[in-house]
């Protein structure tokens, strides 16, 4: 199982569904209310995807999106973030590499994609 994880700032209701529906098949994701955890699914390349949205990740303004599956629509978190940014036109962040659960994230730089371009930044 592989995963992609991005963080979307000020996520609008329905935005993830509108973005993903052109990249995956049989999307089942009701993101009409993005104030609580949302779980969904989709098909990609003859495989099943698990999709989860976690609101208020890294503070109140960011929603974590995790896509899990054997085959994924993007080859990296950054490719996924680029696609999301183009579709949603709101700030998107992602890890630059192989962060592992349990490692401190505070010192790590993150990719920030927004109207200023792509930059490696400290989260805060």
CSV table of N, CA and C in Angstrom, one decimal:
chain,number,residue,atom,x,y,z
A,1,UNK,N,0.8,-1.2,0.0
A,1,UNK,CA,0.0,0.0,0.0
A,1,UNK,C,0.9,1.2,0.0
A,2,UNK,N,0.6,2.1,-0.9
A,2,UNK,CA,1.3,3.4,-1.0
A,2,UNK,C,0.3,4.5,-0.6
A,3,UNK,N,0.9,5.7,-0.3
A,3,UNK,CA,0.0,6.8,-0.1
A,3,UNK,C,0.5,8.1,-0.6
A,4,UNK,N,-0.4,9.1,-0.8
A,4,UNK,CA,-0.1,10.5,-1.1
A,4,UNK,C,-0.7,11.3,0.0
A,5,UNK,N,0.0,12.3,0.5
A,5,UNK,CA,-0.6,13.2,1.5
A,5,UNK,C,-0.3,14.6,1.2
A,6,UNK,N,-1.3,15.4,1.1
A,6,UNK,CA,-1.2,16.9,0.9
A,6,UNK,C,-2.0,17.6,1.9
A,7,UNK,N,-1.7,18.9,2.1
A,7,UNK,CA,-2.5,19.8,3.0
A,7,UNK,C,-3.0,20.9,2.2
A,8,UNK,N,-4.3,21.1,2.3
A,8,UNK,CA,-5.0,22.1,1.5
A,8,UNK,C,-5.5,23.2,2.5
A,9,UNK,N,-5.1,24.5,2.2
A,9,UNK,CA,-5.6,25.6,3.0
A,9,UNK,C,-6.9,26.1,2.6
A,10,UNK,N,-7.8,26.4,3.6
A,10,UNK,CA,-9.1,26.9,3.5
A,10,UNK,C,-9.9,26.1,2.4
A,11,UNK,N,-10.0,24.8,2.6
A,11,UNK,CA,-10.7,24.0,1.7
A,11,UNK,C,-12.1,24.3,1.5
A,12,UNK,N,-12.6,24.5,0.3
A,12,UNK,CA,-14.0,24.7,0.0
A,12,UNK,C,-14.8,23.4,-0.1
A,13,UNK,N,-16.0,23.4,0.3
A,13,UNK,CA,-16.8,22.2,0.2
A,13,UNK,C,-16.9,21.9,-1.3
A,14,UNK,N,-16.8,20.6,-1.6
A,14,UNK,CA,-16.9,20.1,-3.0
A,14,UNK,C,-15.7,20.2,-3.8
A,15,UNK,N,-14.6,20.9,-3.4
A,15,UNK,CA,-13.5,21.2,-4.2
A,15,UNK,C,-12.7,19.9,-4.5
A,16,UNK,N,-12.5,19.0,-3.5
A,16,UNK,CA,-11.8,17.8,-3.7
A,16,UNK,C,-12.5,16.9,-4.7
A,17,UNK,N,-13.8,16.8,-4.5
A,17,UNK,CA,-14.6,15.9,-5.5
A,17,UNK,C,-14.5,16.4,-6.9
A,18,UNK,N,-14.6,17.7,-7.1
A,18,UNK,CA,-14.5,18.3,-8.5
A,18,UNK,C,-13.1,18.0,-9.1
A,19,UNK,N,-12.1,18.1,-8.2
A,19,UNK,CA,-10.7,17.9,-8.7
A,19,UNK,C,-10.5,16.4,-9.0
A,20,UNK,N,-10.8,15.6,-8.1
A,20,UNK,CA,-10.5,14.1,-8.3
A,20,UNK,C,-11.3,13.5,-9.4
A,21,UNK,N,-12.5,13.9,-9.6
A,21,UNK,CA,-13.4,13.2,-10.6
A,21,UNK,C,-12.8,13.1,-12.0
A,22,UNK,N,-11.9,14.0,-12.3
A,22,UNK,CA,-11.2,13.9,-13.7
A,22,UNK,C,-10.0,13.1,-13.6
A,23,UNK,N,-9.6,12.5,-12.5
A,23,UNK,CA,-8.4,11.8,-12.4
A,23,UNK,C,-8.6,10.3,-12.0
A,24,UNK,N,-9.8,10.0,-11.4
A,24,UNK,CA,-10.1,8.6,-10.9
A,24,UNK,C,-11.4,8.2,-11.4
A,25,UNK,N,-11.7,6.9,-11.3
A,25,UNK,CA,-13.0,6.4,-11.7
A,25,UNK,C,-13.9,6.1,-10.5
A,26,UNK,N,-15.2,6.0,-10.7
A,26,UNK,CA,-16.1,5.6,-9.6
A,26,UNK,C,-15.8,6.3,-8.3
A,27,UNK,N,-15.7,7.6,-8.3
A,27,UNK,CA,-15.4,8.4,-7.1
A,27,UNK,C,-16.6,8.4,-6.2
A,28,UNK,N,-16.4,8.0,-5.0
A,28,UNK,CA,-17.4,8.0,-4.0
A,28,UNK,C,-16.9,8.9,-2.8
A,29,UNK,N,-17.2,10.2,-2.8
A,29,UNK,CA,-16.6,11.1,-1.8
A,29,UNK,C,-17.6,12.2,-1.7
A,30,UNK,N,-18.2,12.3,-0.5
A,30,UNK,CA,-19.1,13.4,-0.2
A,30,UNK,C,-18.4,14.5,0.6
A,31,UNK,N,-17.8,15.5,0.0
A,31,UNK,CA,-17.1,16.5,0.7
A,31,UNK,C,-18.0,17.8,0.7
A,32,UNK,N,-19.3,17.7,0.7
A,32,UNK,CA,-20.2,18.8,0.8
A,32,UNK,C,-20.1,19.6,2.1
A,33,UNK,N,-19.6,18.9,3.2
A,33,UNK,CA,-19.3,19.5,4.5
A,33,UNK,C,-17.9,19.1,4.9
A,34,UNK,N,-17.0,20.0,4.9
A,34,UNK,CA,-15.6,19.6,5.2
A,34,UNK,C,-15.2,20.0,6.6
A,35,UNK,N,-16.1,20.0,7.5
A,35,UNK,CA,-15.8,20.3,8.9
A,35,UNK,C,-15.5,19.1,9.8
A,36,UNK,N,-15.7,17.9,9.2
A,36,UNK,CA,-15.4,16.7,10.0
A,36,UNK,C,-14.7,15.7,9.0
A,37,UNK,N,-14.1,14.6,9.6
A,37,UNK,CA,-13.4,13.6,8.8
A,37,UNK,C,-14.3,13.0,7.8
A,38,UNK,N,-13.8,12.9,6.6
A,38,UNK,CA,-14.6,12.3,5.4
A,38,UNK,C,-13.8,11.2,4.9
A,39,UNK,N,-14.5,10.1,4.7
A,39,UNK,CA,-13.8,8.9,4.0
A,39,UNK,C,-14.5,8.6,2.7
A,40,UNK,N,-13.7,8.2,1.7
A,40,UNK,CA,-14.3,7.9,0.4
A,40,UNK,C,-13.5,6.9,-0.3
A,41,UNK,N,-13.9,6.6,-1.5
A,41,UNK,CA,-13.1,5.6,-2.3
A,41,UNK,C,-13.2,6.0,-3.8
A,42,UNK,N,-12.4,5.3,-4.6
A,42,UNK,CA,-12.4,5.5,-6.0
A,42,UNK,C,-11.6,4.4,-6.6
A,43,UNK,N,-11.7,4.3,-7.9
A,43,UNK,CA,-10.9,3.3,-8.7
A,43,UNK,C,-9.8,4.0,-9.5
A,44,UNK,N,-8.7,3.4,-9.6
A,44,UNK,CA,-7.6,4.0,-10.5
A,44,UNK,C,-6.8,2.8,-11.0
A,45,UNK,N,-6.7,2.7,-12.3
A,45,UNK,CA,-5.8,1.7,-12.9
A,45,UNK,C,-6.1,0.3,-12.4
A,46,UNK,N,-7.4,0.0,-12.4
A,46,UNK,CA,-7.9,-1.3,-12.0
A,46,UNK,C,-7.6,-1.6,-10.5
A,47,UNK,N,-7.4,-0.6,-9.7
A,47,UNK,CA,-7.2,-0.8,-8.3
A,47,UNK,C,-8.1,0.1,-7.5
A,48,UNK,N,-8.3,-0.2,-6.2
A,48,UNK,CA,-9.1,0.5,-5.3
A,48,UNK,C,-8.3,1.6,-4.6
A,49,UNK,N,-8.8,2.8,-4.4
A,49,UNK,CA,-8.2,3.8,-3.6
A,49,UNK,C,-9.0,4.1,-2.4
A,50,UNK,N,-8.4,4.4,-1.3
A,50,UNK,CA,-9.0,4.9,-0.1
A,50,UNK,C,-8.7,6.4,0.0
A,51,UNK,N,-9.7,7.2,0.2
A,51,UNK,CA,-9.5,8.7,0.3
A,51,UNK,C,-10.0,9.2,1.6
A,52,UNK,N,-9.2,9.9,2.3
A,52,UNK,CA,-9.6,10.4,3.6
A,52,UNK,C,-9.2,11.9,3.7
A,53,UNK,N,-10.1,12.7,4.2
A,53,UNK,CA,-9.9,14.1,4.5
A,53,UNK,C,-10.0,14.3,6.0
A,54,UNK,N,-8.9,15.0,6.5
A,54,UNK,CA,-8.9,15.3,8.0
A,54,UNK,C,-8.8,16.8,8.1
A,55,UNK,N,-9.9,17.4,8.5
A,55,UNK,CA,-9.9,18.9,8.7
A,55,UNK,C,-9.1,19.3,9.9
A,56,UNK,N,-8.7,20.5,9.9
A,56,UNK,CA,-7.9,21.2,11.0
A,56,UNK,C,-6.6,20.5,11.3
A,57,UNK,N,-5.9,20.0,10.3
A,57,UNK,CA,-4.6,19.4,10.4
A,57,UNK,C,-3.6,20.6,10.4
A,58,UNK,N,-2.6,20.6,11.3
A,58,UNK,CA,-1.7,21.7,11.4
A,58,UNK,C,-2.4,23.0,11.5
A,59,UNK,N,-3.3,23.1,12.5
A,59,UNK,CA,-4.1,24.3,12.7
A,59,UNK,C,-5.4,24.3,12.0
A,60,UNK,N,-6.2,25.3,12.3
A,60,UNK,CA,-7.6,25.3,11.8
A,60,UNK,C,-7.7,25.5,10.3
A,61,UNK,N,-6.7,26.0,9.6
A,61,UNK,CA,-6.9,26.4,8.2
A,61,UNK,C,-6.6,25.3,7.2
A,62,UNK,N,-6.0,24.2,7.6
A,62,UNK,CA,-5.5,23.2,6.7
A,62,UNK,C,-6.3,21.9,6.8
A,63,UNK,N,-6.6,21.3,5.7
A,63,UNK,CA,-7.2,19.9,5.7
A,63,UNK,C,-6.2,19.0,5.1
A,64,UNK,N,-6.0,17.9,5.7
A,64,UNK,CA,-5.1,16.8,5.2
A,64,UNK,C,-5.9,15.9,4.3
A,65,UNK,N,-5.3,15.7,3.1
A,65,UNK,CA,-5.9,14.7,2.2
A,65,UNK,C,-5.0,13.6,2.0
A,66,UNK,N,-5.4,12.3,2.3
A,66,UNK,CA,-4.6,11.2,2.1
A,66,UNK,C,-5.3,10.2,1.1
A,67,UNK,N,-4.5,9.8,0.1
A,67,UNK,CA,-5.0,8.9,-0.9
A,67,UNK,C,-4.1,7.6,-0.8
A,68,UNK,N,-4.8,6.5,-0.6
A,68,UNK,CA,-4.0,5.2,-0.4
A,68,UNK,C,-4.4,4.2,-1.4
A,69,UNK,N,-3.5,3.5,-1.9
A,69,UNK,CA,-3.8,2.4,-2.9
A,69,UNK,C,-2.5,1.8,-3.4
A,70,UNK,N,-2.6,0.7,-4.1
A,70,UNK,CA,-1.5,0.0,-4.7
A,70,UNK,C,-0.9,0.8,-5.9
A,71,UNK,N,-1.8,1.4,-6.7
A,71,UNK,CA,-1.5,2.3,-7.8
A,71,UNK,C,-2.1,3.6,-7.5
A,72,UNK,N,-1.3,4.7,-7.7
A,72,UNK,CA,-1.8,6.0,-7.4
A,72,UNK,C,-1.8,6.9,-8.6
A,73,UNK,N,-2.7,7.9,-8.7
A,73,UNK,CA,-2.8,8.8,-9.9
A,73,UNK,C,-1.5,9.7,-10.0
A,74,UNK,N,-0.8,9.9,-9.0
A,74,UNK,CA,0.4,10.7,-9.1
A,74,UNK,C,1.6,10.0,-8.5
A,75,UNK,N,2.8,10.3,-8.9
A,75,UNK,CA,4.0,9.5,-8.5
A,75,UNK,C,4.6,10.1,-7.2
A,76,UNK,N,4.2,11.3,-6.8
A,76,UNK,CA,4.7,11.8,-5.6
A,76,UNK,C,3.7,12.8,-4.9
A,77,UNK,N,4.0,13.1,-3.7
A,77,UNK,CA,3.1,14.1,-3.0
A,77,UNK,C,3.2,15.4,-3.7
A,78,UNK,N,4.4,15.8,-4.2
A,78,UNK,CA,4.5,17.1,-4.9
A,78,UNK,C,3.7,17.1,-6.2
A,79,UNK,N,3.7,16.0,-7.0
A,79,UNK,CA,2.9,16.0,-8.2
A,79,UNK,C,1.4,16.1,-7.9
A,80,UNK,N,1.0,15.4,-6.8
A,80,UNK,CA,-0.4,15.5,-6.4
A,80,UNK,C,-0.7,16.9,-6.0
A,81,UNK,N,0.2,17.6,-5.2
A,81,UNK,CA,0.0,18.9,-4.7
A,81,UNK,C,-0.1,19.9,-5.9
A,82,UNK,N,0.7,19.7,-6.9
A,82,UNK,CA,0.7,20.6,-8.1
A,82,UNK,C,-0.7,20.5,-8.8
A,83,UNK,N,-1.2,19.3,-9.0
A,83,UNK,CA,-2.5,19.0,-9.6
A,83,UNK,C,-3.6,19.7,-8.8
A,84,UNK,N,-3.5,19.5,-7.5
A,84,UNK,CA,-4.6,20.1,-6.6
A,84,UNK,C,-4.5,21.6,-6.6
A,85,UNK,N,-3.3,22.2,-6.6
A,85,UNK,CA,-3.2,23.6,-6.6
A,85,UNK,C,-3.8,24.2,-7.9
A,86,UNK,N,-3.5,23.6,-9.1
A,86,UNK,CA,-4.0,24.0,-10.3
A,86,UNK,C,-5.5,24.0,-10.4
A,87,UNK,N,-6.1,23.0,-9.8
A,87,UNK,CA,-7.5,22.8,-9.8
A,87,UNK,C,-8.3,23.7,-8.8
A,88,UNK,N,-7.7,23.9,-7.6
A,88,UNK,CA,-8.4,24.6,-6.5
A,88,UNK,C,-7.9,26.0,-6.3
A,89,UNK,N,-6.8,26.4,-6.8
A,89,UNK,CA,-6.2,27.7,-6.7
A,89,UNK,C,-6.3,28.2,-5.2
A,90,UNK,N,-5.8,27.4,-4.3
A,90,UNK,CA,-5.6,27.7,-2.9
A,90,UNK,C,-4.3,27.1,-2.5
A,91,UNK,N,-3.7,27.6,-1.4
A,91,UNK,CA,-2.4,27.1,-1.0
A,91,UNK,C,-2.5,25.6,-0.7
A,92,UNK,N,-1.5,24.9,-1.2
A,92,UNK,CA,-1.4,23.5,-0.9
A,92,UNK,C,0.1,23.2,-0.5
A,93,UNK,N,0.2,22.4,0.6
A,93,UNK,CA,1.5,22.0,1.1
A,93,UNK,C,1.7,20.5,1.1
A,94,UNK,N,3.0,20.1,1.0
A,94,UNK,CA,3.3,18.7,1.1
A,94,UNK,C,4.7,18.5,1.6
A,95,UNK,N,5.0,17.3,2.1
A,95,UNK,CA,6.3,17.0,2.5
A,95,UNK,C,7.2,16.8,1.3
A,96,UNK,N,8.5,17.2,1.5
A,96,UNK,CA,9.4,17.1,0.4
A,96,UNK,C,10.0,15.7,0.2
A,97,UNK,N,9.8,14.8,1.1
A,97,UNK,CA,10.4,13.5,1.0
A,97,UNK,C,9.8,12.4,1.8
A,98,UNK,N,10.7,11.6,2.3
A,98,UNK,CA,10.3,10.4,3.0
A,98,UNK,C,10.2,10.5,4.5
A,99,UNK,N,9.3,11.4,4.9
A,99,UNK,CA,9.0,11.6,6.4
A,99,UNK,C,8.3,10.3,6.9
A,100,UNK,N,8.7,9.9,8.0
A,100,UNK,CA,8.1,8.6,8.6
A,100,UNK,C,7.3,9.0,9.9
A,101,UNK,N,6.2,8.3,10.1
A,101,UNK,CA,5.4,8.5,11.3
A,101,UNK,C,6.3,8.4,12.5
A,102,UNK,N,6.2,9.4,13.5
A,102,UNK,CA,7.0,9.4,14.7
A,102,UNK,C,8.2,10.3,14.6
A,103,UNK,N,8.6,10.7,13.4
A,103,UNK,CA,9.8,11.6,13.3
A,103,UNK,C,9.3,13.0,13.5
A,104,UNK,N,10.1,13.9,14.1
A,104,UNK,CA,9.6,15.3,14.3
A,104,UNK,C,9.5,16.0,13.0
A,105,UNK,N,8.4,16.7,12.8
A,105,UNK,CA,8.1,17.4,11.6
A,105,UNK,C,8.4,18.9,11.7
A,106,UNK,N,8.6,19.4,12.9
A,106,UNK,CA,8.7,20.8,13.2
A,106,UNK,C,9.9,21.5,12.4
A,107,UNK,N,11.0,20.8,12.3
A,107,UNK,CA,12.2,21.4,11.7
A,107,UNK,C,12.2,21.2,10.2
A,108,UNK,N,11.4,20.3,9.7
A,108,UNK,CA,11.4,19.9,8.3
A,108,UNK,C,10.8,21.1,7.4
A,109,UNK,N,11.4,21.2,6.3
A,109,UNK,CA,10.8,22.1,5.3
A,109,UNK,C,9.7,21.4,4.5
A,110,UNK,N,8.7,22.2,4.1
A,110,UNK,CA,7.6,21.7,3.3
A,110,UNK,C,7.5,22.4,2.0
A,111,UNK,N,7.0,21.8,1.0
A,111,UNK,CA,6.7,22.5,-0.2
A,111,UNK,C,5.4,23.3,0.0
A,112,UNK,N,5.5,24.5,-0.4
A,112,UNK,CA,4.3,25.4,-0.4
A,112,UNK,C,4.0,25.8,-1.8
A,113,UNK,N,2.8,25.5,-2.3
A,113,UNK,CA,2.4,25.9,-3.6
A,113,UNK,C,1.3,26.9,-3.5
A,114,UNK,N,1.5,28.1,-4.1
A,114,UNK,CA,0.5,29.1,-4.0
A,114,UNK,C,0.8,30.1,-5.2
A,115,UNK,N,0.1,31.2,-5.2
A,115,UNK,CA,0.2,32.2,-6.3
A,115,UNK,C,1.7,32.7,-6.4
A,116,UNK,N,2.5,32.6,-5.4
A,116,UNK,CA,3.9,33.0,-5.5
A,116,UNK,C,4.8,31.9,-6.1
A,117,UNK,N,4.3,30.7,-6.3
A,117,UNK,CA,5.0,29.7,-6.9
A,117,UNK,C,5.3,28.5,-6.0
A,118,UNK,N,6.3,27.7,-6.2
A,118,UNK,CA,6.6,26.6,-5.3
A,118,UNK,C,7.9,27.0,-4.5
A,119,UNK,N,7.8,26.8,-3.2
A,119,UNK,CA,8.9,27.2,-2.3
A,119,UNK,C,9.0,26.1,-1.2
A,120,UNK,N,10.2,25.8,-0.8
A,120,UNK,CA,10.4,25.1,0.4
A,120,UNK,C,10.4,26.0,1.6
A,121,UNK,N,9.5,25.8,2.6
A,121,UNK,CA,9.4,26.7,3.7
A,121,UNK,C,9.2,25.9,5.0
A,122,UNK,N,9.5,26.5,6.1
A,122,UNK,CA,9.2,26.0,7.4
A,122,UNK,C,7.7,26.1,7.6
A,123,UNK,N,7.0,25.2,8.2
A,123,UNK,CA,5.6,25.2,8.3
A,123,UNK,C,5.1,26.5,8.8
A,124,UNK,N,5.6,27.0,9.9
A,124,UNK,CA,5.1,28.2,10.5
A,124,UNK,C,5.8,29.4,10.2
